[in-house]
Amino acid sequence: MSEKKSMPDYSDLEFKAGSDVHVWDGVIYPWFVHAKTLDAMADFKVRTDDVYVVSFPKSGTTWTQEIVSLIKNNGEPDNTIKNKHVEERVPHLEMSTAVPGTILYPRIAAMPEDKPRLIKSHLSYQHMPKDFLVKKPKIVYIARNYKDVSVSGYSFLRMYKAFDIGSWKEFCEGILMREMTPYGPWAAHVLGWWQHRHDDNVLFLKYEDLKKDLRGGIVRIADFLGKDLSDDAITKTVEHCSFETMKKNPMTNFTGLDAFDHKVAPFMRKVLQLAGGTGDWKNWFTVAQNETMTKLIDERLYGTGLVFDYDP
Ligand code: PPS
């Protein structure tokens, strides 16, 4: 049996650079985002009609990817949707490990005639491809409260067969509270995009709102993308993108991914036994951890106008 690697010690980043995590332009990146890929963002050709789904990891990215994919297909979950994984329909811009040695995700190069191209990214505003500021493609940004993001992220990393992520206490206090997360601090990420929420090409959404009113969220996204969907098409999109349907769907639930031990935790968790996907953090945070986290979030978001729901 191969030995599990411990998670990197983030306090020692200079010495870990180039291994499991690395720092690029002051931001911590995970092993699957290579520095060369990030360098290549300077030359990546954005198209005006591209649509990007952007988020801090674990914020509802896959959900939003599936929604934009369905909207593009007029709400029709036909064979192009049923037989193609969401990560192929809406590929991850900066994912560097799909084919070792390639700089940009080959799936993006493989979709030249696909209009609009639908692309996923976890990049912060300032690390988006340079051409993005010129072409101003549409961006659907999805944000989720840091406490549920934290728990979702911990569960996700626990699934990796190759890593021993350690205890919740270690992860929460050593990484989350110190804001040493891959893709940079959560607050910097969401606030970087929040500052651009009034830009014509940016739609800023929250996971918690989508959970409360999926139909309303889908209508907002369709309007933003300039898609005039019939009521029937919206209803089909709602059904297809519900938690229950996506959890059963191998094209969205990542059950096919060998790198994960799906017995440890499914990609789409039990959350769902709660009224929504909000509030599972209460099952993980101790009273003291919650106090520290609340203080941290309050300090970071103070005066920005950005607030989150923490209850289902
Ligand atoms: S990733 O790996 O960064 O792309 O993860 P991401 O897709 O951003 O986030 C995964 C969480 O989103 C939840 N999810 C959903 N919630 C409600 N409804 C639907 N349809 C849905 N689809 C995915 C998923 O369950 C993960 O949250 P947790 O809390 O871990 O279950």
Tab-separated table of C-alpha atoms and ligand atoms in Angstrom:
chain	number	residue	atom	x	y	z
A	1	MET	CA	0.000	0.000	0.000
A	2	SER	CA	1.396	3.395	-0.876
A	3	GLU	CA	2.082	5.678	2.031
A	4	LYS	CA	-0.098	8.739	2.450
A	5	LYS	CA	1.676	12.071	2.314
A	6	SER	CA	0.996	14.513	5.096
A	7	MET	CA	-0.581	17.729	4.035
A	8	PRO	CA	1.968	20.441	3.446
A	9	ASP	CA	3.007	22.601	6.333
A	10	TYR	CA	1.813	25.965	5.185
A	11	SER	CA	3.875	27.800	7.772
A	12	ASP	CA	6.934	26.820	5.802
A	13	LEU	CA	5.879	27.883	2.357
A	14	GLU	CA	9.170	29.181	1.008
A	15	PHE	CA	10.618	25.733	1.458
A	16	LYS	CA	7.610	23.918	0.072
A	17	ALA	CA	7.359	25.939	-3.115
A	18	GLY	CA	7.181	23.707	-6.148
A	19	SER	CA	5.801	20.730	-4.227
A	20	ASP	CA	2.207	20.317	-3.078
A	21	VAL	CA	1.454	23.982	-2.851
A	22	HIS	CA	3.409	26.919	-4.164
A	23	VAL	CA	3.196	30.661	-4.119
A	24	TRP	CA	2.648	32.575	-7.330
A	25	ASP	CA	2.461	36.363	-7.238
A	26	GLY	CA	1.866	36.278	-3.483
A	27	VAL	CA	-0.981	33.766	-3.617
A	28	ILE	CA	-0.886	30.111	-2.512
A	29	TYR	CA	-1.845	27.730	-5.316
A	30	PRO	CA	-2.595	24.007	-5.071
A	31	TRP	CA	-0.530	21.326	-6.773
A	32	PHE	CA	-2.874	21.085	-9.739
A	33	VAL	CA	-2.308	24.687	-10.808
A	34	HIS	CA	1.192	25.017	-12.170
A	35	ALA	CA	3.141	28.267	-12.197
A	36	LYS	CA	3.571	27.900	-15.973
A	37	THR	CA	-0.172	27.819	-16.408
A	38	LEU	CA	-0.520	30.980	-14.364
A	39	ASP	CA	2.240	32.634	-16.429
A	40	ALA	CA	0.292	31.652	-19.535
A	41	MET	CA	-2.717	33.696	-18.403
A	42	ALA	CA	-0.859	36.717	-19.762
A	43	ASP	CA	-1.387	35.392	-23.300
A	44	PHE	CA	-4.631	33.443	-22.987
A	45	LYS	CA	-7.055	34.622	-25.666
A	46	VAL	CA	-10.376	35.446	-24.106
A	47	ARG	CA	-13.430	35.744	-26.354
A	48	THR	CA	-16.043	38.417	-25.871
A	49	ASP	CA	-18.780	35.786	-25.877
A	50	ASP	CA	-17.063	33.467	-23.371
A	51	VAL	CA	-18.938	32.774	-20.144
A	52	TYR	CA	-16.868	32.170	-17.001
A	53	VAL	CA	-18.114	30.549	-13.809
A	54	VAL	CA	-15.772	31.853	-11.126
A	55	SER	CA	-15.605	31.119	-7.402
A	56	PHE	CA	-13.461	30.450	-4.393
A	57	PRO	CA	-13.270	26.610	-4.209
A	58	LYS	CA	-16.201	24.792	-2.564
A	59	SER	CA	-18.644	27.642	-3.100
A	60	GLY	CA	-21.082	25.975	-5.504
A	61	THR	CA	-18.967	26.047	-8.657
A	62	THR	CA	-20.120	22.682	-10.033
A	63	TRP	CA	-23.725	23.638	-9.369
A	64	THR	CA	-23.322	26.906	-11.286
A	65	GLN	CA	-21.412	25.134	-14.074
A	66	GLU	CA	-24.332	22.749	-14.504
A	67	ILE	CA	-26.826	25.627	-14.492
A	68	VAL	CA	-25.026	27.629	-17.205
A	69	SER	CA	-24.582	24.454	-19.234
A	70	LEU	CA	-28.322	23.722	-19.066
A	71	ILE	CA	-29.208	27.327	-19.862
A	72	LYS	CA	-26.962	27.223	-22.920
A	73	ASN	CA	-28.812	24.048	-23.986
A	74	ASN	CA	-32.230	25.686	-23.493
A	75	GLY	CA	-32.946	23.569	-20.416
A	76	GLU	CA	-32.709	20.371	-22.417
A	77	PRO	CA	-30.736	17.620	-20.631
A	78	ASP	CA	-30.122	15.830	-23.936
A	79	ASN	CA	-27.259	13.465	-24.769
A	80	THR	CA	-24.712	16.287	-25.000
A	81	ILE	CA	-25.403	16.911	-21.305
A	82	LYS	CA	-26.178	13.376	-20.144
A	83	ASN	CA	-23.076	11.783	-21.632
A	84	LYS	CA	-20.470	14.456	-21.023
A	85	HIS	CA	-19.022	15.294	-17.635
A	86	VAL	CA	-19.622	18.832	-16.440
A	87	GLU	CA	-15.846	19.363	-16.255
A	88	GLU	CA	-15.707	18.668	-20.004
A	89	ARG	CA	-18.635	20.908	-20.859
A	90	VAL	CA	-17.345	23.670	-18.590
A	91	PRO	CA	-13.600	22.995	-18.293
A	92	HIS	CA	-11.408	24.368	-15.551
A	93	LEU	CA	-9.212	27.115	-16.994
A	94	GLU	CA	-6.156	26.819	-14.751
A	95	MET	CA	-6.246	23.049	-14.070
A	96	SER	CA	-2.776	21.920	-15.131
A	97	THR	CA	-2.684	18.243	-14.280
A	98	ALA	CA	-5.279	16.829	-16.662
A	99	VAL	CA	-2.568	16.039	-19.187
A	100	PRO	CA	0.913	16.363	-17.676
A	101	GLY	CA	3.174	18.697	-19.583
A	102	THR	CA	0.410	20.762	-21.139
A	103	ILE	CA	0.117	24.352	-20.061
A	104	LEU	CA	-3.501	25.194	-20.656
A	105	TYR	CA	-6.247	22.721	-20.121
A	106	PRO	CA	-6.480	20.871	-23.450
A	107	ARG	CA	-10.249	20.725	-23.204
A	108	ILE	CA	-10.405	24.459	-23.725
A	109	ALA	CA	-8.313	24.232	-26.865
A	110	ALA	CA	-10.607	21.427	-27.987
A	111	MET	CA	-13.698	23.601	-27.993
A	112	PRO	CA	-12.900	26.214	-30.646
A	113	GLU	CA	-16.302	26.066	-32.344
A	114	ASP	CA	-18.214	25.925	-29.124
A	115	LYS	CA	-20.082	29.206	-28.728
A	116	PRO	CA	-20.252	30.495	-26.163
A	117	ARG	CA	-17.388	28.675	-24.503
A	118	LEU	CA	-18.295	27.928	-20.902
A	119	ILE	CA	-15.227	27.986	-18.644
A	120	LYS	CA	-14.729	27.391	-14.920
A	121	SER	CA	-12.112	29.187	-12.854
A	122	HIS	CA	-11.173	29.713	-9.229
A	123	LEU	CA	-8.887	32.623	-10.059
A	124	SER	CA	-9.018	35.850	-8.132
A	125	TYR	CA	-9.941	39.004	-10.047
A	126	GLN	CA	-6.337	40.113	-10.355
A	127	HIS	CA	-5.123	36.749	-11.641
A	128	MET	CA	-7.661	36.373	-14.431
A	129	PRO	CA	-6.171	36.331	-17.964
A	130	LYS	CA	-5.045	39.834	-18.948
A	131	ASP	CA	-7.231	39.761	-22.040
A	132	PHE	CA	-10.261	39.479	-19.764
A	133	LEU	CA	-10.039	43.204	-18.995
A	134	VAL	CA	-10.114	43.979	-22.718
A	135	LYS	CA	-12.749	41.491	-23.924
A	136	LYS	CA	-14.981	41.776	-20.862
A	137	PRO	CA	-16.636	38.340	-21.171
A	138	LYS	CA	-19.547	37.481	-18.900
A	139	ILE	CA	-18.631	36.258	-15.423
A	140	VAL	CA	-21.008	34.462	-13.077
A	141	TYR	CA	-19.314	34.660	-9.670
A	142	ILE	CA	-20.652	32.405	-6.935
A	143	ALA	CA	-19.759	33.112	-3.295
A	144	ARG	CA	-20.543	31.005	-0.206
A	145	ASN	CA	-20.092	31.719	3.496
A	146	TYR	CA	-16.607	30.880	4.775
A	147	LYS	CA	-17.804	28.511	7.486
A	148	ASP	CA	-19.581	26.148	5.081
A	149	VAL	CA	-16.767	26.590	2.530
A	150	SER	CA	-14.352	25.518	5.281
A	151	VAL	CA	-16.221	22.341	6.121
A	152	SER	CA	-16.817	21.511	2.473
A	153	GLY	CA	-13.099	22.060	1.749
A	154	TYR	CA	-12.020	19.865	4.645
A	155	SER	CA	-14.334	17.064	3.540
A	156	PHE	CA	-13.111	17.406	-0.029
A	157	LEU	CA	-9.424	17.177	0.911
A	158	ARG	CA	-10.141	14.173	3.115
A	159	MET	CA	-11.385	12.366	0.022
A	160	TYR	CA	-7.964	12.464	-1.652
A	161	LYS	CA	-6.383	9.036	-1.329
A	162	ALA	CA	-2.918	10.586	-1.638
A	163	PHE	CA	-3.170	12.916	1.343
A	164	ASP	CA	-3.615	12.661	5.042
A	165	ILE	CA	-5.258	15.973	5.735
A	166	GLY	CA	-5.119	15.589	9.510
A	167	SER	CA	-7.769	16.475	12.030
A	168	TRP	CA	-10.450	19.130	11.668
A	169	LYS	CA	-8.757	21.021	14.511
A	170	GLU	CA	-5.437	21.090	12.657
A	171	PHE	CA	-7.029	22.148	9.412
A	172	CYS	CA	-9.371	24.708	10.932
A	173	GLU	CA	-6.875	26.351	13.238
A	174	GLY	CA	-3.712	25.809	11.178
A	175	ILE	CA	-4.974	26.693	7.712
A	176	LEU	CA	-8.453	28.197	7.649
A	177	MET	CA	-8.091	30.608	10.550
A	178	ARG	CA	-4.657	31.650	9.393
A	179	GLU	CA	-6.126	32.258	5.942
A	180	MET	CA	-3.475	30.050	4.375
A	181	THR	CA	-5.897	28.512	1.888
A	182	PRO	CA	-5.075	27.556	-1.680
A	183	TYR	CA	-6.214	30.297	-4.094
A	184	GLY	CA	-5.500	32.836	-1.375
A	185	PRO	CA	-7.564	34.032	1.566
A	186	TRP	CA	-11.308	33.516	1.068
A	187	ALA	CA	-12.089	37.134	2.046
A	188	ALA	CA	-9.622	38.606	-0.440
A	189	HIS	CA	-11.127	36.423	-3.165
A	190	VAL	CA	-14.774	37.275	-2.575
A	191	LEU	CA	-14.090	40.948	-1.926
A	192	GLY	CA	-11.953	41.244	-5.057
A	193	TRP	CA	-14.981	40.184	-7.103
A	194	TRP	CA	-17.540	41.944	-4.890
A	195	GLN	CA	-15.867	45.259	-5.766
A	196	HIS	CA	-16.769	44.527	-9.400
A	197	ARG	CA	-20.335	43.391	-8.763
A	198	HIS	CA	-21.738	46.407	-10.585
A	199	ASP	CA	-19.631	45.857	-13.696
A	200	ASP	CA	-21.887	45.108	-16.669
A	201	ASN	CA	-20.161	41.805	-17.306
A	202	VAL	CA	-20.256	40.507	-13.720
A	203	LEU	CA	-23.136	38.734	-11.964
A	204	PHE	CA	-22.323	38.209	-8.266
A	205	LEU	CA	-24.419	35.456	-6.677
A	206	LYS	CA	-24.463	33.745	-3.315
A	207	TYR	CA	-24.805	30.002	-2.763
A	208	GLU	CA	-27.226	30.576	0.095
A	209	ASP	CA	-29.585	32.605	-2.142
A	210	LEU	CA	-29.446	29.961	-4.837
A	211	LYS	CA	-30.298	27.328	-2.254
A	212	LYS	CA	-33.299	29.321	-1.069
A	213	ASP	CA	-34.614	30.116	-4.535
A	214	LEU	CA	-33.066	27.998	-7.269
A	215	ARG	CA	-35.648	28.995	-9.859
A	216	GLY	CA	-35.110	32.706	-9.170
A	217	GLY	CA	-31.336	32.231	-9.414
A	218	ILE	CA	-31.625	30.389	-12.716
A	219	VAL	CA	-33.835	33.159	-14.137
A	220	ARG	CA	-31.262	35.777	-13.058
A	221	ILE	CA	-28.431	33.857	-14.674
A	222	ALA	CA	-30.404	33.304	-17.891
A	223	ASP	CA	-31.327	37.010	-18.070
A	224	PHE	CA	-27.717	37.980	-17.470
A	225	LEU	CA	-26.594	35.644	-20.264
A	226	GLY	CA	-29.244	37.100	-22.570
A	227	LYS	CA	-31.123	33.784	-22.854
A	228	ASP	CA	-34.869	33.955	-23.160
A	229	LEU	CA	-35.960	30.632	-21.665
A	230	SER	CA	-39.536	29.349	-21.680
A	231	ASP	CA	-41.154	28.444	-18.350
A	232	ASP	CA	-40.826	24.815	-19.318
A	233	ALA	CA	-37.087	25.205	-20.000
A	234	ILE	CA	-36.616	26.894	-16.631
A	235	THR	CA	-38.527	24.115	-14.873
A	236	LYS	CA	-36.355	21.476	-16.544
A	237	THR	CA	-33.207	23.370	-15.528
A	238	VAL	CA	-34.433	23.562	-11.925
A	239	GLU	CA	-35.128	19.830	-11.855
A	240	HIS	CA	-31.844	18.888	-13.462
A	241	CYS	CA	-29.804	21.164	-11.168
A	242	SER	CA	-31.505	20.264	-7.891
A	243	PHE	CA	-29.228	18.787	-5.252
A	244	GLU	CA	-31.033	15.460	-5.395
A	245	THR	CA	-30.656	15.098	-9.161
A	246	MET	CA	-27.054	16.257	-9.276
A	247	LYS	CA	-26.076	13.938	-6.410
A	248	LYS	CA	-27.343	10.959	-8.421
A	249	ASN	CA	-25.850	12.134	-11.704
A	250	PRO	CA	-22.399	10.627	-12.480
A	251	MET	CA	-21.746	13.588	-14.775
A	252	THR	CA	-21.856	15.956	-11.794
A	253	ASN	CA	-21.161	13.943	-8.621
A	254	PHE	CA	-17.522	13.027	-9.342
A	255	THR	CA	-18.070	9.387	-8.351
A	256	GLY	CA	-15.902	8.401	-11.321
A	257	LEU	CA	-12.782	10.106	-10.005
A	258	ASP	CA	-10.171	7.540	-8.916
A	259	ALA	CA	-8.152	10.021	-6.898
A	260	PHE	CA	-10.979	10.141	-4.340
A	261	ASP	CA	-11.978	7.659	-1.696
A	262	HIS	CA	-15.714	8.111	-1.986
A	263	LYS	CA	-16.361	6.158	1.183
A	264	VAL	CA	-14.669	8.895	3.234
A	265	ALA	CA	-17.072	11.564	2.013
A	266	PRO	CA	-19.018	12.043	-1.189
A	267	PHE	CA	-18.334	15.158	-3.274
A	268	MET	CA	-21.919	16.186	-2.632
A	269	ARG	CA	-22.382	15.535	1.060
A	270	LYS	CA	-25.284	14.855	3.362
A	271	VAL	CA	-25.814	18.549	3.835
A	272	LEU	CA	-28.822	17.967	2.179
A	273	GLN	CA	-30.488	16.329	5.154
A	274	LEU	CA	-30.462	19.809	6.562
A	275	ALA	CA	-32.977	22.083	4.958
A	276	GLY	CA	-30.337	23.201	2.492
A	277	GLY	CA	-26.605	23.175	1.885
A	278	THR	CA	-26.120	25.906	4.457
A	279	GLY	CA	-25.316	25.438	8.125
A	280	ASP	CA	-23.426	22.137	8.255
A	281	TRP	CA	-20.554	24.115	9.804
A	282	LYS	CA	-22.443	23.897	13.114
A	283	ASN	CA	-21.648	20.188	13.216
A	284	TRP	CA	-17.908	20.877	12.987
A	285	PHE	CA	-16.890	24.141	14.653
A	286	THR	CA	-16.372	24.182	18.397
A	287	VAL	CA	-17.759	27.184	20.270
A	288	ALA	CA	-14.263	28.681	20.471
A	289	GLN	CA	-13.478	28.015	16.808
A	290	ASN	CA	-16.754	29.603	15.830
A	291	GLU	CA	-16.025	32.703	17.879
A	292	THR	CA	-12.611	33.138	16.289
A	293	MET	CA	-13.966	32.540	12.820
A	294	THR	CA	-16.895	34.915	13.290
A	295	LYS	CA	-14.515	37.634	14.451
A	296	LEU	CA	-12.225	37.062	11.506
A	297	ILE	CA	-15.069	37.180	8.984
A	298	ASP	CA	-16.622	40.252	10.614
A	299	GLU	CA	-13.298	42.080	10.501
A	300	ARG	CA	-12.669	41.220	6.875
A	301	LEU	CA	-16.168	42.079	5.632
A	302	TYR	CA	-16.731	45.116	7.859
A	303	GLY	CA	-17.938	48.120	5.877
A	304	THR	CA	-18.002	46.270	2.552
A	305	GLY	CA	-21.752	45.633	2.470
A	306	LEU	CA	-21.127	41.929	1.842
A	307	VAL	CA	-23.030	39.690	4.254
A	308	PHE	CA	-23.793	35.981	4.287
A	309	ASP	CA	-26.461	33.692	5.709
A	310	TYR	CA	-25.184	31.014	8.057
A	311	ASP	CA	-28.412	29.199	8.775
A	312	PRO	CA	-30.453	26.913	6.566
B	1	PPS	S1	-15.131	22.640	-6.280
B	1	PPS	O1	-14.415	21.350	-5.999
B	1	PPS	O2	-14.371	23.781	-5.735
B	1	PPS	O3	-15.473	22.817	-7.666
B	1	PPS	O4	-16.441	22.490	-5.393
B	1	PPS	P1	-17.768	23.329	-5.610
B	1	PPS	O5	-18.530	22.730	-6.724
B	1	PPS	O6	-17.471	24.780	-5.662
B	1	PPS	O7	-18.532	23.088	-4.247
B	1	PPS	C1	-18.989	21.824	-3.850
B	1	PPS	C2	-20.148	22.065	-2.902
B	1	PPS	O8	-21.314	22.463	-3.651
B	1	PPS	C3	-22.387	21.606	-3.289
B	1	PPS	N1	-23.328	21.434	-4.407
B	1	PPS	C4	-24.632	21.755	-4.317
B	1	PPS	N2	-25.334	22.319	-3.312
B	1	PPS	C5	-26.669	22.492	-3.529
B	1	PPS	N3	-27.304	22.132	-4.671
B	1	PPS	C6	-26.636	21.561	-5.697
B	1	PPS	N4	-27.269	21.203	-6.814
B	1	PPS	C7	-25.220	21.361	-5.542
B	1	PPS	N5	-24.251	20.830	-6.323
B	1	PPS	C8	-23.105	20.875	-5.613
B	1	PPS	C9	-21.691	20.299	-2.951
B	1	PPS	O9	-22.555	19.455	-2.217
B	1	PPS	C10	-20.516	20.810	-2.137
B	1	PPS	O10	-20.937	21.276	-0.861
B	1	PPS	P2	-20.870	20.403	0.452
B	1	PPS	O11	-21.267	21.332	1.551
B	1	PPS	O12	-19.467	19.891	0.587
B	1	PPS	O13	-21.861	19.278	0.236
